[in-house]
Amino acid sequence: MTSAFDDLSESAIFENRDALADEYIPSEIVGRDEKKEEYMNALLPVYKGESPDNIFLYGQNGVGKTAVTHWVLNQLEASENLQTELAVLPINCEGVNTSYQLTIELANQLIPNSENYLPSTGHPESKVYSVFFNQLDKIGGTALIVLDEIDHVANIDTFLYKATRAASYGDLTETKLGLIGISTDTAFGENLSSDVRSSLRERVIEFPPYDASQLEQVLRQRVDTAFYEDVVTNAAITYAAALGSKNSGDARMVLDLIRIAGDYARERGKDHVTDDLVEEAMDEYEIERSMSVLADLPENIKIVAYALAVLEEREDEEVTSSILYDLYSDFAQMVGHDPVSERRARDYYGRLDELNIIESQVKHDSSGGQYKSHSLNHPTSEVLTALADTIDTIGVHKNVQHLVEE
């Protein structure tokens, strides 16, 4: 039986497209040799069966912190000469709001029977920590807890204090515990309480942005796995790496660019991924990135963006700050918010301008005075998609009804 998909282009572009995904960890990490060596030296006490150091990694998104962590820990676990029993407990803290929730997540990783898992609420904090340390002590040897995006946990001091003092307080007698924290917030450690800092005594490894040469190494390695041979041109690889180095040295961005360009080539029946397709992919990437940022902004700022989208679709006059503020105020009141002051709203316009979501221009009126006009930097339909939750709350305005699926 044939399918409509069978009629699509059979262009041989991708051999393993999943090799460009965030979760893909290559067997070798390139472009980070110095950091791998620094990381392995920090873990040498674990290799020798000694009490582990606590290690904290800092660096912006897409600079290899998590990938290098996976690689180094895999090397450690695979060693035939490792002088301890080792358990690695990884957890992504993005959806974990409190130390209490974090401890329950970790305890449930250790509890062998799911019927005995701790519920997310209902137990006193002391009971939760008691269960966690009891389960951890049953492991013996060494346990490394890897806390990716640790800065997402609001009151992380509580967990760090109890974990770093567990041995001295007798909560752990059989298991040596080490912590690995990963964060984009370089000030994270400075904001911890003095008691936590004194017991944590962490080793810090800072990951700088990739430069163009390093990004090209990363890209060539992934291209060799993800695409058929000679599909991606050298010019495309060099251009994508150059774009990445100008945009915070983010390897994820570069991999996204080459993936999008590969999708274009496959969809259009082309034989090669060229620098022209990478340039086109950059335009799409910037829209996706801006819209992702917009969707995560505070509600009041999103209401401003929605008001601007509505006003732009009216198309009968330019959108000045006063016109935008009036509609923002109406929308805010509709959802039960107190509108911020006009001065504070100007900060919101500035923030949206900095993020390349809107463009604000200073203009002069006929009397010689100045005012600002505002416009969206991206298609209105894309902005409305990013604001879906806000629109659900406020309602679909008649000006944008033709762009919003109800």
PDB file of C-alpha atoms in Angstrom, residues 45-54 83-89 133 136-145 163-164 166-168 171-179:
ATOM      1  CA  PRO A  45      39.680  11.407  43.853  1.00  0.00           C
ATOM      2  CA  VAL A  46      36.626   9.366  42.821  1.00  0.00           C
ATOM      3  CA  TYR A  47      38.748   7.252  40.463  1.00  0.00           C
ATOM      4  CA  LYS A  48      41.133   6.510  43.360  1.00  0.00           C
ATOM      5  CA  GLY A  49      38.325   5.675  45.795  1.00  0.00           C
ATOM      6  CA  GLU A  50      38.818   8.836  47.864  1.00  0.00           C
ATOM      7  CA  SER A  51      36.168  11.241  49.094  1.00  0.00           C
ATOM      8  CA  PRO A  52      34.918  13.176  46.061  1.00  0.00           C
ATOM      9  CA  ASP A  53      35.198  16.906  45.580  1.00  0.00           C
ATOM     10  CA  ASN A  54      32.089  18.902  44.775  1.00  0.00           C
ATOM     11  CA  GLN A  83      38.703   1.906  42.810  1.00  0.00           C
ATOM     12  CA  THR A  84      35.160   2.294  44.128  1.00  0.00           C
ATOM     13  CA  GLU A  85      31.630   1.211  43.387  1.00  0.00           C
ATOM     14  CA  LEU A  86      30.097   4.197  41.629  1.00  0.00           C
ATOM     15  CA  ALA A  87      26.494   5.345  41.298  1.00  0.00           C
ATOM     16  CA  VAL A  88      25.651   8.411  39.222  1.00  0.00           C
ATOM     17  CA  LEU A  89      22.320  10.105  39.942  1.00  0.00           C
ATOM     18  CA  PHE A 133      19.906   9.368  53.063  1.00  0.00           C
ATOM     19  CA  LEU A 136      21.718   6.548  49.503  1.00  0.00           C
ATOM     20  CA  ASP A 137      23.673   4.819  52.251  1.00  0.00           C
ATOM     21  CA  LYS A 138      22.548   1.414  50.976  1.00  0.00           C
ATOM     22  CA  ILE A 139      24.562   1.993  47.798  1.00  0.00           C
ATOM     23  CA  GLY A 140      27.969   2.037  49.454  1.00  0.00           C
ATOM     24  CA  GLY A 141      31.032   3.157  47.566  1.00  0.00           C
ATOM     25  CA  THR A 142      30.640   6.572  45.949  1.00  0.00           C
ATOM     26  CA  ALA A 143      27.565   8.407  44.706  1.00  0.00           C
ATOM     27  CA  LEU A 144      27.704  11.447  42.434  1.00  0.00           C
ATOM     28  CA  ILE A 145      24.555  13.571  42.197  1.00  0.00           C
ATOM     29  CA  ALA A 163      23.992  16.940  51.521  1.00  0.00           C
ATOM     30  CA  THR A 164      27.426  18.401  52.217  1.00  0.00           C
ATOM     31  CA  ALA A 166      25.494  14.349  55.766  1.00  0.00           C
ATOM     32  CA  ALA A 167      28.673  12.434  56.622  1.00  0.00           C
ATOM     33  CA  SER A 168      29.677  14.669  59.546  1.00  0.00           C
ATOM     34  CA  ASP A 171      23.371  10.576  57.949  1.00  0.00           C
ATOM     35  CA  LEU A 172      25.794   8.793  55.620  1.00  0.00           C
ATOM     36  CA  THR A 173      28.247   6.207  56.927  1.00  0.00           C
ATOM     37  CA  GLU A 174      28.708   3.798  54.003  1.00  0.00           C
ATOM     38  CA  THR A 175      28.458   6.059  50.948  1.00  0.00           C
ATOM     39  CA  LYS A 176      30.772   8.889  49.959  1.00  0.00           C
ATOM     40  CA  LEU A 177      28.735  11.671  48.348  1.00  0.00           C
ATOM     41  CA  GLY A 178      29.836  14.193  45.744  1.00  0.00           C
ATOM     42  CA  LEU A 179      27.798  16.883  44.016  1.00  0.00           C
TER      43      LEU A 179
END
